[in-house]
Short mmCIF file of C-alpha atoms in Angstrom, two decimals:
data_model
loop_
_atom_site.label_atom_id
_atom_site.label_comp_id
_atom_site.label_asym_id
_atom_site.label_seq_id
_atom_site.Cartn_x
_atom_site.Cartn_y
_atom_site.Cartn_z
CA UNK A 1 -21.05 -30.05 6.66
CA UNK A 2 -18.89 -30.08 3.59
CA UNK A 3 -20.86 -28.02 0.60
CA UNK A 4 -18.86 -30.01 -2.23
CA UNK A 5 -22.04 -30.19 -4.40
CA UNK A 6 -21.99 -26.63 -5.05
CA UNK A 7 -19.86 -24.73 -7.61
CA UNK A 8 -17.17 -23.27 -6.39
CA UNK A 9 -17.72 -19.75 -6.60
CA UNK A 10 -14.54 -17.58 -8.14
CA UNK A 11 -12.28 -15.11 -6.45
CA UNK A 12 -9.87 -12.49 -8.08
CA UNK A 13 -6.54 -12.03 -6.14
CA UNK A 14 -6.38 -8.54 -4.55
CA UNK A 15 -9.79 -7.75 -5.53
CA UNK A 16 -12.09 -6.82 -1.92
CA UNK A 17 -15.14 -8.89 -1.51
CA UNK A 18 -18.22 -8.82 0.63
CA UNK A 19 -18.21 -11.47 3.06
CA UNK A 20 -22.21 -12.09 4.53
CA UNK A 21 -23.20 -15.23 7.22
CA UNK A 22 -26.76 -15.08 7.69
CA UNK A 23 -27.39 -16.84 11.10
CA UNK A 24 -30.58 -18.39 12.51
CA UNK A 25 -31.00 -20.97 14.90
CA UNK A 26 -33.07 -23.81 15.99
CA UNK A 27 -33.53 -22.72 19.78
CA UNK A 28 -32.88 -19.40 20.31
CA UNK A 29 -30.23 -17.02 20.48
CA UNK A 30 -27.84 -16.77 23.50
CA UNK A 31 -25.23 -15.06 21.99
CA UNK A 32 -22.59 -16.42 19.82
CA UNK A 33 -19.59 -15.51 17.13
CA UNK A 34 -18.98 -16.38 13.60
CA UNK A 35 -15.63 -16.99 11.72
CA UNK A 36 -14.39 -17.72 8.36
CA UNK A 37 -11.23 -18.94 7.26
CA UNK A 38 -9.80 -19.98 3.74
CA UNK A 39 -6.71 -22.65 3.67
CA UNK A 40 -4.82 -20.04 1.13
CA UNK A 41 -1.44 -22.45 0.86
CA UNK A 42 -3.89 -24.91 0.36
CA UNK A 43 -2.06 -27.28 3.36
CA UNK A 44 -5.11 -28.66 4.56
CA UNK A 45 -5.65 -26.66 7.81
CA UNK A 46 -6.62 -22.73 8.42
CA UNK A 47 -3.70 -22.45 10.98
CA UNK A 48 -1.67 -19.97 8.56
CA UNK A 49 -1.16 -15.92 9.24
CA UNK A 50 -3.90 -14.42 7.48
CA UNK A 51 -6.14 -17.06 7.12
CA UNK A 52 -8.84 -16.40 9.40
CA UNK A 53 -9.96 -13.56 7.55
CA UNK A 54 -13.67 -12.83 9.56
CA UNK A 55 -14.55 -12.96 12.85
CA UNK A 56 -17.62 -11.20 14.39
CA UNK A 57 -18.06 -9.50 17.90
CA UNK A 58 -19.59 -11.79 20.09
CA UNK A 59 -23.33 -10.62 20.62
CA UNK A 60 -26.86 -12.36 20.65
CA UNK A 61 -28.28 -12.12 17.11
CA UNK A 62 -31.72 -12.40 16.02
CA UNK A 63 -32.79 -14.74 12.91
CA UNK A 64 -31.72 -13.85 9.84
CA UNK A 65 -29.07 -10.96 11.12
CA UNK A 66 -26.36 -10.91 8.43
CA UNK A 67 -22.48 -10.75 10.12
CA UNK A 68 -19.90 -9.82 7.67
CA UNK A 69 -16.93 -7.40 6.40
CA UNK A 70 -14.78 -7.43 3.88
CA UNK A 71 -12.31 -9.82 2.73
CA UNK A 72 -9.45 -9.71 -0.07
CA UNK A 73 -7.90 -12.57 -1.52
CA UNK A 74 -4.05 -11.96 -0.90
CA UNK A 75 -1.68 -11.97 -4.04
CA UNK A 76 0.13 -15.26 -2.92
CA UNK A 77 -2.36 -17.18 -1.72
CA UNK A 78 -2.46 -20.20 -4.10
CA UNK A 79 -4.47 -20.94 -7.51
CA UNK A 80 -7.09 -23.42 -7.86
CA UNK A 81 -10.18 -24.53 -5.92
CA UNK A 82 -9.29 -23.75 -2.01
CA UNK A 83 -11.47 -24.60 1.03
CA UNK A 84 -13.28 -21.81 2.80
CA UNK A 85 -14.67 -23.01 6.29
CA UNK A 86 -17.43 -20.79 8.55
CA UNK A 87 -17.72 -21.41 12.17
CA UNK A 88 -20.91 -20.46 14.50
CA UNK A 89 -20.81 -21.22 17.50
CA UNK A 90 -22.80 -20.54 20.56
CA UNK A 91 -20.65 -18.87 23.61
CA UNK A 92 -18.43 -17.56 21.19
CA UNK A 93 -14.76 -18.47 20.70
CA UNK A 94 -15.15 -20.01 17.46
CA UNK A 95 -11.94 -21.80 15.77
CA UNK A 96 -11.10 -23.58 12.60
CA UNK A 97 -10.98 -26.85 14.04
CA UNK A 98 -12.51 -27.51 17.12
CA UNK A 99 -15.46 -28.84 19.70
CA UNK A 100 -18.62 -27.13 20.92
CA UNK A 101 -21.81 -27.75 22.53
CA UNK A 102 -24.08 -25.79 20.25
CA UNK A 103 -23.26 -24.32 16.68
CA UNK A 104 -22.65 -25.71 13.04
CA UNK A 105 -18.99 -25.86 10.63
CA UNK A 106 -19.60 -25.64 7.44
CA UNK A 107 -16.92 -26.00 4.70
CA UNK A 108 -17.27 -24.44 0.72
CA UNK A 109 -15.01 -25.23 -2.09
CA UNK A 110 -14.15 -21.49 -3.77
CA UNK A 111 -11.92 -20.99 -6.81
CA UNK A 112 -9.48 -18.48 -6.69
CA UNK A 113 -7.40 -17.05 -9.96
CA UNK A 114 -5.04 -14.58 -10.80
CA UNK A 115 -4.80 -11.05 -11.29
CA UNK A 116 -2.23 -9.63 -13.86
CA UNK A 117 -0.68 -6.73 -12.38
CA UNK A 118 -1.14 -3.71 -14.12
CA UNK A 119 -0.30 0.24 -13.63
CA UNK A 120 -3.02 1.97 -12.12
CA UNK A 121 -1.51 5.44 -12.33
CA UNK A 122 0.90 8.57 -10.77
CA UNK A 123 1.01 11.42 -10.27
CA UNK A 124 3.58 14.14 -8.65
CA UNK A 125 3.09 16.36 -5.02
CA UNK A 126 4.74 19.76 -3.99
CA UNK A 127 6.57 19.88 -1.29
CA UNK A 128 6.81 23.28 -0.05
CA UNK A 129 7.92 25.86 2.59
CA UNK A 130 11.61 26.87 2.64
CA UNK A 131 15.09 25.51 2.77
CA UNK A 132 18.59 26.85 4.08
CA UNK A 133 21.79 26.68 2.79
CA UNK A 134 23.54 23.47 3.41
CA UNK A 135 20.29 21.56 4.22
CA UNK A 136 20.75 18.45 3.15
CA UNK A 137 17.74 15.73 2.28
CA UNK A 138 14.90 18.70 1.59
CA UNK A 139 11.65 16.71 -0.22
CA UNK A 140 11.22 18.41 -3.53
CA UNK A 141 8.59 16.20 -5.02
CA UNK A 142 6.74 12.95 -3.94
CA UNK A 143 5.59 10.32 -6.59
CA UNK A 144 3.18 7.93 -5.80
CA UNK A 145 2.82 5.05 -7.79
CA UNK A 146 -0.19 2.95 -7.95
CA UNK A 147 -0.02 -0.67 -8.98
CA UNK A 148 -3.11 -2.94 -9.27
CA UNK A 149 -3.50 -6.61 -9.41
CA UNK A 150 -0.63 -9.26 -8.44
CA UNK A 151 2.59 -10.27 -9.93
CA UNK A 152 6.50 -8.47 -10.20
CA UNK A 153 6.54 -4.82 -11.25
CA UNK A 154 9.61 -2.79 -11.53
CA UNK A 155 10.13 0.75 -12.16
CA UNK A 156 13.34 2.33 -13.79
CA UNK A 157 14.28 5.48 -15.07
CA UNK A 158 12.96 7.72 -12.96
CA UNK A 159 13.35 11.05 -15.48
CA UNK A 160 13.10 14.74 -13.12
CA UNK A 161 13.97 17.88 -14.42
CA UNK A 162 15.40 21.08 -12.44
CA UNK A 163 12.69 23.17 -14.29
CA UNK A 164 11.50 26.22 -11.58
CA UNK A 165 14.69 25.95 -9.96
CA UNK A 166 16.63 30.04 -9.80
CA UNK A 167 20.03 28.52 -10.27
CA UNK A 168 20.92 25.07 -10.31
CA UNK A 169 24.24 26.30 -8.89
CA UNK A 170 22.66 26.00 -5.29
CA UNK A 171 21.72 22.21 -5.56
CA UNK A 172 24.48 20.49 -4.51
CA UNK A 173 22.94 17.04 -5.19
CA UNK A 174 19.64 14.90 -6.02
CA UNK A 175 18.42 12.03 -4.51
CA UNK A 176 15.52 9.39 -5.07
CA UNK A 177 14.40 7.98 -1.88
CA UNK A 178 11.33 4.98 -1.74
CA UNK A 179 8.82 4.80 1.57
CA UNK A 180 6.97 1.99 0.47
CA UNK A 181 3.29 3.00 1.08
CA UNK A 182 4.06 5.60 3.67
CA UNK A 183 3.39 9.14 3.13
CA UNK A 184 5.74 10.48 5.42
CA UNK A 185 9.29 11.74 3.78
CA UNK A 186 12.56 9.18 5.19
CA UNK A 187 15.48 8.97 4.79
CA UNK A 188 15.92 4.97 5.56
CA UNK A 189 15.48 3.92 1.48
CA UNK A 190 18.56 5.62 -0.45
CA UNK A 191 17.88 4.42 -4.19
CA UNK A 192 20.47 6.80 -5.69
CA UNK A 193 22.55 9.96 -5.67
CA UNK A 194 23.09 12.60 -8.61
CA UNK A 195 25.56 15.28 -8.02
CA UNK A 196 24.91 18.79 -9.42
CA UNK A 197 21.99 17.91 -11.03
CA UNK A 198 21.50 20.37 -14.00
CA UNK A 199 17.70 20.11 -16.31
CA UNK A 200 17.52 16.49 -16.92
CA UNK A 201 18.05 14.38 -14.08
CA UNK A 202 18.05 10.55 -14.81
CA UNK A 203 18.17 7.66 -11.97
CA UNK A 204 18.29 4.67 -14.01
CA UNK A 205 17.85 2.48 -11.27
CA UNK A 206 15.25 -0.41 -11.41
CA UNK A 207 12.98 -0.99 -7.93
CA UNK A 208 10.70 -3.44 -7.23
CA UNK A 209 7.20 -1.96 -6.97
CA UNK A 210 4.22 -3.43 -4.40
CA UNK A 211 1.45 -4.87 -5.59
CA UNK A 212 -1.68 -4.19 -5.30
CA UNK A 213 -0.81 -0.94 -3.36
CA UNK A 214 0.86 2.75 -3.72
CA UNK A 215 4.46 2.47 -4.06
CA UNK A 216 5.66 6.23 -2.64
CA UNK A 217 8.88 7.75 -4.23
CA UNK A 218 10.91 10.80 -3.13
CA UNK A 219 13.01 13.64 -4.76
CA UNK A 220 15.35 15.26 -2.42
CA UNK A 221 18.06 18.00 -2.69
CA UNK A 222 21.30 19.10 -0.90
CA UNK A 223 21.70 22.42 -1.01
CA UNK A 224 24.44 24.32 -1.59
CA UNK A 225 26.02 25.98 1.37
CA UNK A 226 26.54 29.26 -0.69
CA UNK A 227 23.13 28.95 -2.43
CA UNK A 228 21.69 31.88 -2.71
CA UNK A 229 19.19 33.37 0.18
CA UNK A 230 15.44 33.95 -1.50
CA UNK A 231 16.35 31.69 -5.03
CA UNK A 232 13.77 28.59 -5.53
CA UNK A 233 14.40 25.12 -5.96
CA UNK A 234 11.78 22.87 -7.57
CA UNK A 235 10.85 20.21 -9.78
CA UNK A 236 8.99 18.21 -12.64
CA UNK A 237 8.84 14.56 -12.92
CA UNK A 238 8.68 14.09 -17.06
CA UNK A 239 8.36 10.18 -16.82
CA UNK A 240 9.08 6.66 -15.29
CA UNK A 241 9.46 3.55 -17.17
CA UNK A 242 7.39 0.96 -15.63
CA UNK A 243 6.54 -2.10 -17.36
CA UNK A 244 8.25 -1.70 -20.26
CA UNK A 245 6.49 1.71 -20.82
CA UNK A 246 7.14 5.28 -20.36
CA UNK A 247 4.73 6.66 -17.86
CA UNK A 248 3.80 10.48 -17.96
CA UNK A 249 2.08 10.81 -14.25
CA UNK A 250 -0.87 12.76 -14.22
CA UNK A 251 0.32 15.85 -12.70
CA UNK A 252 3.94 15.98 -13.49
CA UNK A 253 5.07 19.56 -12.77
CA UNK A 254 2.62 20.60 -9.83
CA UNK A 255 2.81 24.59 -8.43
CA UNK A 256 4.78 25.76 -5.61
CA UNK A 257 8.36 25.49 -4.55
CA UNK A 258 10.62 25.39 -2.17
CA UNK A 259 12.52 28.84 -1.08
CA UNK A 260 16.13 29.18 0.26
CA UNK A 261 16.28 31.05 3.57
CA UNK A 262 18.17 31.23 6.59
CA UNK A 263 16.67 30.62 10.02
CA UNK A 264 16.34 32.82 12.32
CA UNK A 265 18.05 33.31 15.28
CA UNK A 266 17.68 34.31 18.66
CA UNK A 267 20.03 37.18 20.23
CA UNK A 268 19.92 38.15 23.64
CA UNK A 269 20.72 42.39 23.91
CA UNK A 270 21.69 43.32 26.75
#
């Protein structure tokens, strides 16, 4: 059954929606599964990644039982009025196109639109606990930057400061590293290098931010190898530019530090 009398009902890019199939049948229930898929390039079939975006756990449902999740219009899925086809079908195994002995198809016309991407907020996260000299790669700070909505963001300027730092004398150099939506320090994304960073420190570098998501940022230090045991090293982040605008994150010089020390080691007396 194709619904093409109805209006297509509108969908935001990136935005989650409720996704309900109320089920009842005509001869009882002996268990079944529902799907729904949306053609998102809009190439006539549901056969693309991502574009079966429901199905339930087979079971035997009861009339009017409601199967559903969640469901969030991806930022390049295409503009316009796209078909959205749901699947029920008795012994389960429902697909987009296909035969069965028992079930229904029914296709909807919805109309999905853009969403302007926009910046959603920062903010700035100690990293603490301690440090020795000639480390090299020790988080300082972690920015997380939040972008909502679809499009091309980039950020630039990334503007830190040595503020709570003892002596600058033991950083040896600072480093802005990028973990995409990971909250786990890396090393793999190397944006750029500063060498004995002193207040200010400026990495006017322009990255591409994701959309839609938390785009995680990193300031690291070397340390010195003469740095000085018990001194502090820390940070503030005073702001990023990020479409076309100076952003001040939330929390830009949060407490704590990071303390030089030596490890210990283990001596055997005999």
């Amino acid at each position: 059954i194709y619904y093409t009398t109805l209006s297509p009902v509108t969908f935001i890019k990136g935005i989650p929606y409720n996704l309900g199939v109320t089920i009842n049948t005509c001869g009882g229930f002996y268990g079944e599964d529902v799907a729904v898929f949306i053609d998102y390039n809009q190439d006539g079939d549901f056969l693309d990644a991502g574009e079966n975006v429901y199905t339930s756990p087979f079971a035997t449902g009861t009339a009017g039982a409601v199967r559903g999740g969640s469901v969030t219009i991806p930022c390049n899925a295409s503009l316009g009025e796209t078909r959205m086809r749901v699947v029920y079908t008795e012994g389960g195994g429902s697909t987009s196109c296909g035969t069965y002995s028992w079930g229904e198809t029914e296709d909807y016309l919805i109309n999905i639109v853009d969403n302007p991407l926009a910046y959603a907020g920062s903010t700035a996260i100690q990293q603490t606990g301690v440090v020795s000299p000639g480390a090299v790669n020790r988080a300082i700070l972690r920015v997380p930057v939040a972008m909502a909505g679809c499009g091309v963001a980039t950020a630039s300027n990334f503007i830190f400061n040595t503020s709570g730092s003892t002596n600058v004398g033991d950083i040896a150099n600072a480093k802005l590293y990028r973990t995409d939506n990971s909250k786990t320090f890396s090393t793999t994304k190397l944006l750029a290098t500063i060498a004995n960073p002193s207040g200010s420190i400026v990495f006017a570098i322009t990255d591409t931010l994701l959309n839609n998501d938390t785009t995680n940022y990193w300031l690291a230090y070397d340390i010195n190898a003469g740095a000085t045991i018990t001194n502090a090293v820390d940070a503030r982040i005073d702001s990023i530019e990020i479409l076309g605008a100076y952003r001040l994150p939330i929390n830009s010089n949060p407490s704590g530090n990071v303390i030089i020390n030596s490890p210990m080691t283990y001596r055997d007396w005999e």
